[in-house]
Amino acid sequence: MEEAPVSPRGAAIYYWGGDWGEEDDNAQTNNNGGNTTKAVNNEIEEETNYYANVYDSIFQKRNSFQHRRRCAVKFQLTLHDEGDANHWMFAPPPLPIIPDLSPPPTTEEKVADEVEEEVSIPEQPTTAVAVEESNDFADPNDFNAIPIIDLSQPKHVYAQQIGDACRNVGFFYIINHGVDQEVMEGVLEKSKEFFELDLESKLKVSSNGSGGTNGGGEDVAVDANEKKGYRGYFGIGGEDLENKDGTRDLNSEEGATKNSPKRTKGDMKEGVDYGLEIDNDDDARIKFFGKNIWPDGIAGFRKTLMKYQAELIGLSDKLLLALGQSLNDNPNGGEAVVAEDYFINSSRNPMCTLRLLHYPPTNEADKSQGCGAHTDYGLFTILQQDSIGGLQVRNNHRHWIDAKPLKGSFVINVGDMLSHWTNSVYSSTVHRVVSPSASGDRYSIPFFFNPDHDAVVKPLKSVVCADGSEKSGSNNDDGGDAKTALEILKARYEGTFQTSN
């Protein structure tokens, strides 16, 4: 009878064939000069005899049993079988991600995509979407979104984008503009502190005599003979931007008739205006606007506002150069319309107004408009909004487009002065502010930038339109008449403030 297995490994060799392997033989021979092998062999012999006796005692009782060693089986495991394709361990590696090298979509393609499906503004948006849903927004000759322009791009790139936005929309956002978020938030906080003052304290810094109301409907008058200029505080209803005197007759444009319901006189907002600090009383800006009047009891108010204004003066210079370059973007080629520094050379002593605005909440029964439909007076406006929103821009189909707040951005819009200067090729677009609901107050900070008081604003001889055609000054509705920047502002201020001096 053959020997029985003596150990697990020995049993494997016994039943399936093979040997200990070369490494094991060498190890057994070399360790301790061969004593290990002798000891192992003795152990194997003892175990063999033991199991042989046990097997014999059991199986000899059964004549049918005869222990035979199984034949050795040679086999090989394959690396894969039929089920491996569905096993996660054998899944093929993912394909490499191939970047999209296609050119970015045009403005028209973006608009078409947004019309096909409703898209909300992401954290890093590219446009602000329309308020109303209408098939009219599919019109390629109209806009349904406000473009966002990144000023970290090369200047010739964002200058061209600014030109396109001015021709087609009249509004655009700017991001990566260089003004620190801390500076922006600081002036917004000081604005809230100012409007938390009682009305009497706010009226102490009023200079235009507009007075206004105390928020509860009572008129509060300020003697216009004691105050001069347009700096300082104006109360709720003190400015009426839907007043047609000195402005576009937007009531007629909207189809208003004598029987149309009258809205509350004046805008449902209060504000305070500040300009550059000028010591020369004979300066034309001081004679018209007056001097800044600062409130008491708000620590760091003046310093915060002046720092913010200085930052926006620098940003305005950047925009002025871009506007000059944008006018020379002629797809048909040809000579430059103006030098790149054309506008900046006319704005070395600019007439600027930094305005803090507060729109109190209203209920649904109150039909007052936060800010009536209007166009801005001057060259352009740099606007900072809070998170409440309410600014809306009217397109050519008379639909209102929502200019939603985008943190860290500014909203830029073309004013009447720049529109006049460019033969109306750059659009001074109608906009308004809807009063916030009863859930909260709205705060915004527009910065109105205007050129020097004696800068001559005259339609340029030739400006390239959005369709590539050219428009000359001789064809302008104003007949090419020249006006100074101060003359334009005087007419607009006298037409919008309820009490003028």
XYZ file of C-alpha atoms in Angstrom:
501
model
C 0.000 0.000 0.000
C 1.291 3.413 -0.860
C 2.174 6.029 1.736
C -0.596 8.345 2.932
C -0.207 12.140 2.966
C 1.658 13.559 5.953
C 0.804 17.279 5.825
C -1.477 19.672 3.884
C 1.234 20.352 1.351
C 2.205 16.741 1.224
C -1.423 15.805 0.681
C -1.596 18.203 -2.260
C 1.489 16.635 -3.814
C 0.215 13.180 -3.034
C -3.134 13.643 -4.710
C -2.314 16.052 -7.545
C 1.274 15.242 -8.368
C 4.350 17.458 -8.449
C 7.218 17.884 -6.024
C 8.438 20.146 -3.233
C 10.106 22.463 -5.687
C 13.708 23.327 -6.207
C 13.729 26.055 -3.574
C 12.349 23.739 -0.895
C 14.878 20.996 -1.763
C 17.758 23.427 -1.487
C 16.412 24.831 1.730
C 16.074 21.370 3.261
C 19.557 20.396 2.158
C 21.380 23.551 3.145
C 19.810 24.431 6.495
C 21.906 23.212 9.430
C 24.134 21.144 7.219
C 21.406 18.695 6.180
C 20.095 17.970 9.693
C 16.798 19.575 8.806
C 16.220 17.165 5.961
C 16.981 14.171 8.163
C 14.611 15.362 10.840
C 11.866 15.965 8.347
C 12.296 12.570 6.806
C 12.068 10.928 10.213
C 8.880 12.881 10.919
C 7.427 11.861 7.583
C 8.259 8.212 8.208
C 6.590 8.259 11.611
C 3.451 9.950 10.269
C 3.381 7.549 7.329
C 3.461 4.497 9.514
C 0.758 5.964 11.764
C -1.655 6.762 8.955
C -0.915 3.464 7.214
C -1.963 1.526 10.275
C -5.104 3.646 10.655
C -6.048 3.247 7.011
C -5.350 -0.481 7.082
C -7.455 -1.004 10.203
C -10.391 0.796 8.646
C -10.344 -0.266 5.051
C -9.176 -3.842 5.454
C -12.596 -4.496 6.928
C -13.958 -3.610 3.486
C -12.663 -5.925 0.838
C -13.745 -3.446 -1.855
C -11.203 -0.826 -0.864
C -7.774 -0.658 -2.310
C -5.925 2.648 -1.808
C -4.549 3.921 -5.047
C -2.622 7.098 -5.711
C -4.469 9.385 -8.090
C -2.854 10.208 -11.337
C -1.222 13.616 -11.548
C -3.335 16.249 -13.283
C -1.695 19.067 -15.183
C -3.920 22.154 -15.511
C -3.635 25.924 -16.083
C -5.946 28.756 -14.990
C -6.806 31.254 -17.756
C -6.602 34.958 -17.018
C -10.161 35.620 -18.229
C -13.343 33.647 -18.556
C -16.742 34.487 -20.041
C -17.992 36.332 -16.946
C -14.995 38.568 -16.483
C -16.217 41.201 -18.947
C -18.977 42.249 -16.517
C -16.803 42.231 -13.392
C -15.593 45.542 -11.992
C -12.071 44.208 -11.504
C -11.729 43.609 -15.222
C -13.456 46.795 -16.408
C -11.447 48.652 -19.078
C -9.918 51.997 -18.070
C -12.000 55.097 -18.920
C -11.349 56.848 -22.171
C -9.324 60.096 -21.909
C -11.321 63.356 -21.849
C -10.818 65.226 -25.089
C -11.145 69.030 -24.620
C -13.661 70.924 -26.720
C -11.576 72.936 -29.167
C -14.521 74.371 -31.047
C -14.799 78.199 -31.166
C -16.993 79.849 -28.519
C -20.611 80.472 -29.540
C -21.580 83.854 -30.887
C -24.014 86.163 -29.122
C -26.757 85.119 -31.539
C -26.143 81.420 -30.812
C -26.278 82.026 -27.068
C -29.585 83.839 -27.431
C -31.011 81.030 -29.579
C -29.964 78.399 -27.038
C -31.578 80.288 -24.188
C -34.835 80.630 -26.147
C -35.028 76.870 -26.793
C -34.796 75.913 -23.134
C -35.205 77.782 -19.870
C -31.821 78.297 -18.250
C -31.191 79.778 -14.801
C -28.146 81.920 -14.037
C -25.259 79.785 -12.683
C -22.636 80.945 -10.202
C -20.395 81.947 -13.101
C -23.001 83.302 -15.532
C -22.541 84.607 -19.013
C -25.821 86.508 -19.393
C -28.814 87.728 -17.395
C -32.050 86.262 -18.676
C -35.354 87.812 -19.668
C -38.187 88.472 -17.234
C -41.023 87.644 -19.599
C -41.368 84.620 -21.818
C -42.343 85.489 -25.362
C -41.637 84.330 -28.879
C -40.637 87.912 -29.609
C -37.333 87.204 -27.870
C -36.325 85.018 -30.785
C -35.958 88.155 -32.904
C -32.244 88.313 -33.805
C -32.503 92.104 -34.045
C -33.491 92.443 -30.379
C -31.925 91.400 -27.096
C -33.287 89.187 -24.345
C -30.180 89.047 -22.192
C -27.583 91.383 -20.735
C -24.020 90.380 -21.645
C -21.242 89.932 -19.083
C -17.776 91.175 -20.032
C -14.597 90.013 -18.323
C -12.067 92.849 -18.033
C -9.229 90.397 -17.354
C -9.173 89.645 -21.085
C -6.823 91.519 -23.439
C -8.012 95.077 -23.944
C -8.769 94.715 -27.648
C -11.021 91.754 -26.826
C -13.148 93.371 -24.129
C -13.171 96.688 -26.044
C -14.814 94.950 -28.982
C -17.300 93.240 -26.643
C -18.136 96.583 -25.021
C -18.755 98.093 -28.460
C -21.101 95.239 -29.379
C -22.979 95.599 -26.080
C -23.342 99.379 -26.519
C -24.686 99.002 -30.058
C -27.115 96.144 -29.357
C -28.162 96.459 -25.699
C -26.876 99.611 -24.020
C -26.247 97.610 -20.826
C -23.599 95.121 -19.783
C -22.054 93.629 -16.664
C -18.322 93.784 -15.976
C -16.397 91.305 -13.834
C -12.716 91.119 -12.830
C -12.737 94.907 -12.915
C -10.056 95.467 -10.275
C -12.184 96.996 -7.489
C -11.825 94.969 -4.281
C -14.937 93.299 -2.919
C -14.128 94.727 0.507
C -14.284 98.273 -0.893
C -17.613 97.535 -2.588
C -19.175 96.026 0.520
C -17.816 98.826 2.713
C -19.666 101.595 0.870
C -22.846 99.505 0.840
C -22.714 99.157 4.621
C -22.204 102.909 5.082
C -25.177 103.525 2.805
C -27.385 101.388 5.053
C -26.127 103.252 8.123
C -27.003 106.596 6.556
C -30.573 105.666 5.645
C -31.145 104.289 9.142
C -30.826 107.879 10.426
C -34.014 109.744 11.292
C -35.418 112.067 8.651
C -34.374 115.206 10.490
C -30.739 114.074 10.516
C -30.859 113.251 6.814
C -32.431 116.597 5.914
C -29.489 118.345 7.539
C -27.372 117.210 4.597
C -29.926 118.250 1.957
C -28.868 120.916 -0.537
C -31.388 120.811 -3.374
C -34.445 121.878 -1.417
C -36.446 118.903 -2.655
C -37.465 117.780 0.811
C -39.767 114.868 0.112
C -41.814 112.836 2.566
C -41.092 111.159 5.863
C -42.118 107.777 4.511
C -45.593 108.067 5.989
C -47.029 110.472 3.445
C -46.244 113.755 5.242
C -44.508 116.398 3.176
C -41.271 117.707 4.636
C -40.089 120.898 2.963
C -36.629 122.422 2.917
C -36.190 126.085 2.105
C -34.576 126.171 -1.317
C -33.265 129.674 -0.642
C -31.014 128.337 2.111
C -29.515 125.544 0.045
C -27.886 125.564 -3.342
C -26.802 122.814 -5.706
C -27.648 119.180 -6.113
C -25.380 117.583 -3.535
C -26.688 115.908 -0.430
C -29.945 114.225 0.511
C -33.250 114.101 -1.368
C -36.328 112.471 0.090
C -38.869 110.002 -1.198
C -40.548 111.504 -4.259
C -37.828 114.158 -4.544
C -36.866 112.894 -7.986
C -39.334 111.881 -10.676
C -37.651 110.067 -13.555
C -40.934 109.590 -15.391
C -41.478 113.339 -15.588
C -41.345 114.120 -19.303
C -39.982 117.675 -18.856
C -36.360 117.630 -19.907
C -36.473 113.918 -20.657
C -37.870 111.548 -23.249
C -41.654 111.379 -23.166
C -41.760 107.775 -22.063
C -45.415 107.988 -21.115
C -46.256 108.484 -24.775
C -43.896 105.688 -25.780
C -45.728 103.349 -23.429
C -49.071 104.370 -24.995
C -50.358 106.266 -21.968
C -53.503 108.367 -22.476
C -55.401 110.938 -20.430
C -57.512 108.136 -18.994
C -54.512 106.045 -17.970
C -54.113 105.594 -14.187
C -51.715 108.055 -12.602
C -48.854 106.693 -10.578
C -47.697 108.314 -7.352
C -45.804 111.511 -8.109
C -42.074 111.010 -7.811
C -39.998 107.889 -7.379
C -40.425 105.665 -4.357
C -36.819 106.095 -3.277
C -34.575 108.367 -1.242
C -30.965 109.171 -1.974
C -27.893 111.206 -1.174
C -25.390 112.556 -3.721
C -21.664 113.209 -3.403
C -19.085 114.431 -5.894
C -15.363 115.037 -6.038
C -13.951 117.123 -3.212
C -13.130 120.513 -4.793
C -11.746 123.458 -2.832
C -12.124 126.102 -5.557
C -15.483 127.827 -5.143
C -15.200 129.274 -8.656
C -15.058 125.823 -10.230
C -18.001 125.336 -12.585
C -18.779 122.020 -10.927
C -19.131 123.658 -7.527
C -21.322 126.422 -8.922
C -23.759 123.914 -10.359
C -23.660 120.934 -7.983
C -22.585 122.631 -4.779
C -20.235 121.233 -2.144
C -20.472 117.902 -0.405
C -22.357 117.905 2.902
C -21.388 115.138 5.314
C -23.582 113.673 8.060
C -22.617 113.464 11.717
C -22.489 110.292 13.733
C -21.394 107.768 11.095
C -17.784 106.791 11.699
C -15.661 106.536 8.546
C -18.521 107.623 6.254
C -16.610 110.251 4.276
C -13.395 108.199 4.076
C -15.225 105.104 2.810
C -17.142 107.002 0.123
C -14.113 108.924 -1.131
C -12.043 105.739 -1.376
C -14.802 104.034 -3.343
C -15.177 107.057 -5.634
C -11.427 107.127 -6.312
C -11.537 103.449 -7.298
C -14.386 104.109 -9.725
C -12.574 107.082 -11.279
C -9.745 104.677 -12.156
C -12.221 102.134 -13.507
C -13.889 104.876 -15.566
C -10.575 105.693 -17.252
C -10.306 102.040 -18.253
C -13.808 102.142 -19.737
C -13.134 105.438 -21.529
C -10.150 103.948 -23.355
C -12.179 100.848 -24.252
C -15.010 103.006 -25.613
C -12.593 104.950 -27.793
C -11.093 101.746 -29.157
C -14.519 100.153 -29.656
C -15.631 102.889 -32.061
C -12.825 101.889 -34.414
C -14.005 98.289 -34.661
C -15.096 98.470 -38.288
C -15.631 95.138 -40.079
C -15.323 97.005 -43.384
C -11.917 98.402 -42.499
C -11.200 102.057 -43.104
C -9.763 104.849 -41.014
C -10.222 105.135 -37.269
C -13.281 107.110 -36.191
C -11.569 108.618 -33.147
C -8.299 108.229 -31.302
C -8.315 105.722 -28.463
C -7.894 108.523 -25.915
C -10.675 110.658 -27.434
C -13.074 110.391 -24.501
C -10.467 110.345 -21.770
C -8.981 113.622 -23.039
C -12.392 115.230 -22.518
C -12.698 113.892 -18.966
C -9.668 115.124 -17.044
C -11.838 117.154 -14.638
C -14.998 115.078 -14.799
C -18.384 115.885 -13.333
C -19.091 112.799 -11.250
C -21.869 111.909 -8.852
C -21.715 109.047 -6.382
C -25.303 108.373 -5.300
C -26.515 106.199 -2.439
C -30.084 104.975 -2.966
C -32.615 103.326 -0.675
C -35.860 101.775 -1.940
C -38.207 101.032 0.971
C -40.447 97.963 0.710
C -44.008 98.381 -0.556
C -47.111 96.242 -0.385
C -49.065 94.997 -3.379
C -51.734 97.658 -2.952
C -49.159 100.439 -3.365
C -48.666 101.098 -7.085
C -45.662 103.382 -6.584
C -42.679 102.692 -8.817
C -39.289 102.456 -7.141
C -37.725 104.329 -10.024
C -39.659 105.391 -13.101
C -38.761 104.361 -16.630
C -35.963 106.617 -17.839
C -32.607 106.942 -19.539
C -29.552 108.231 -17.680
C -28.340 111.774 -18.208
C -24.624 111.509 -18.720
C -21.851 109.555 -20.393
C -22.248 106.227 -18.587
C -23.220 104.804 -15.202
C -21.392 102.266 -13.034
C -23.932 100.569 -10.757
C -23.459 98.346 -7.723
C -26.578 96.443 -6.600
C -27.371 94.607 -3.407
C -28.868 91.103 -3.485
C -32.528 92.229 -3.649
C -32.706 93.117 -7.330
C -35.392 95.089 -9.153
C -33.496 96.719 -12.031
C -35.145 96.056 -15.385
C -34.105 97.021 -18.917
C -36.577 97.501 -21.781
C -35.827 95.935 -25.157
C -37.160 96.974 -28.546
C -40.263 94.816 -28.162
C -41.058 96.734 -24.939
C -40.415 93.712 -22.787
C -38.597 94.200 -19.508
C -35.371 92.257 -19.029
C -34.339 91.529 -15.460
C -30.784 92.690 -14.614
C -30.278 90.250 -11.762
C -27.664 91.054 -9.096
C -24.354 89.270 -9.663
C -22.045 89.472 -6.666
C -18.786 91.258 -7.352
C -19.950 92.726 -10.654
C -20.907 96.192 -11.828
C -23.700 97.025 -14.257
C -22.658 99.568 -16.900
C -25.161 101.452 -19.029
C -24.862 104.040 -21.762
C -26.172 107.519 -20.951
C -27.848 110.069 -23.209
C -24.626 112.034 -23.564
C -22.693 109.091 -25.020
C -25.654 108.197 -27.214
C -25.734 111.755 -28.587
C -21.963 111.706 -29.076
C -22.155 108.512 -31.169
C -25.116 109.526 -33.372
C -27.386 107.279 -31.274
C -25.450 104.224 -32.460
C -24.604 103.455 -28.840
C -27.963 102.878 -27.167
C -29.175 104.875 -24.191
C -31.621 102.187 -23.126
C -34.773 102.757 -21.079
C -34.730 101.116 -17.651
C -36.585 101.217 -14.336
C -36.493 99.837 -10.795
C -39.396 97.837 -9.410
C -40.051 98.545 -5.742
C -39.071 95.682 -3.457
C -41.779 93.663 -1.756
C -42.584 93.996 1.911
C -39.899 91.394 2.677
C -36.953 93.794 2.574
C -35.311 97.081 1.564
C -33.258 97.556 -1.590
C -29.982 99.482 -1.701
C -28.000 100.416 -4.789
C -25.060 102.707 -5.556
C -24.908 104.268 -9.024
C -21.844 106.266 -10.043
C -22.697 108.735 -12.796
C -19.644 109.608 -14.879
C -19.676 112.727 -17.031
C -16.898 114.516 -18.939
C -15.508 117.966 -18.224
C -18.124 120.692 -17.844
C -16.915 122.434 -21.003
C -16.453 119.291 -23.092
C -18.250 119.733 -26.412
C -20.636 116.855 -27.067
C -21.213 116.766 -30.799
C -22.218 113.777 -32.942
C -19.190 112.211 -34.553
C -18.851 112.461 -38.316
C -19.111 108.717 -38.826
C -19.897 105.809 -36.514
C -20.195 102.133 -37.448
C -23.609 100.658 -36.656
C -24.336 97.140 -35.456
C -25.050 95.934 -39.007
C -21.732 97.283 -40.306
C -23.197 100.357 -41.989
C -21.937 103.823 -41.164
C -23.931 106.700 -39.712
C -22.725 110.260 -40.162
C -23.353 113.272 -37.978
C -25.126 115.169 -40.710
C -27.928 112.578 -40.670
C -28.498 112.873 -36.941
C -31.896 114.097 -35.750
C -30.166 116.817 -33.718
C -28.680 118.250 -36.884
C -25.204 117.902 -35.470
C -25.769 120.649 -32.889
C -23.009 120.854 -30.303
C -23.712 121.212 -26.594
C -21.454 121.310 -23.600
C -21.698 118.531 -21.077
C -22.859 120.971 -18.404
C -25.677 122.287 -20.620
C -26.973 118.761 -21.114
C -26.886 118.011 -17.384
C -28.649 121.240 -16.431
C -31.596 120.444 -18.679
C -31.945 116.953 -17.297
C -31.642 117.903 -13.608
C -34.221 120.658 -13.972
C -36.586 118.222 -15.646
C -36.409 115.484 -13.025
C -36.035 117.028 -9.562
C -39.326 118.253 -8.141
C -37.866 121.451 -6.695
C -34.934 123.107 -8.417
C -32.855 126.120 -7.552
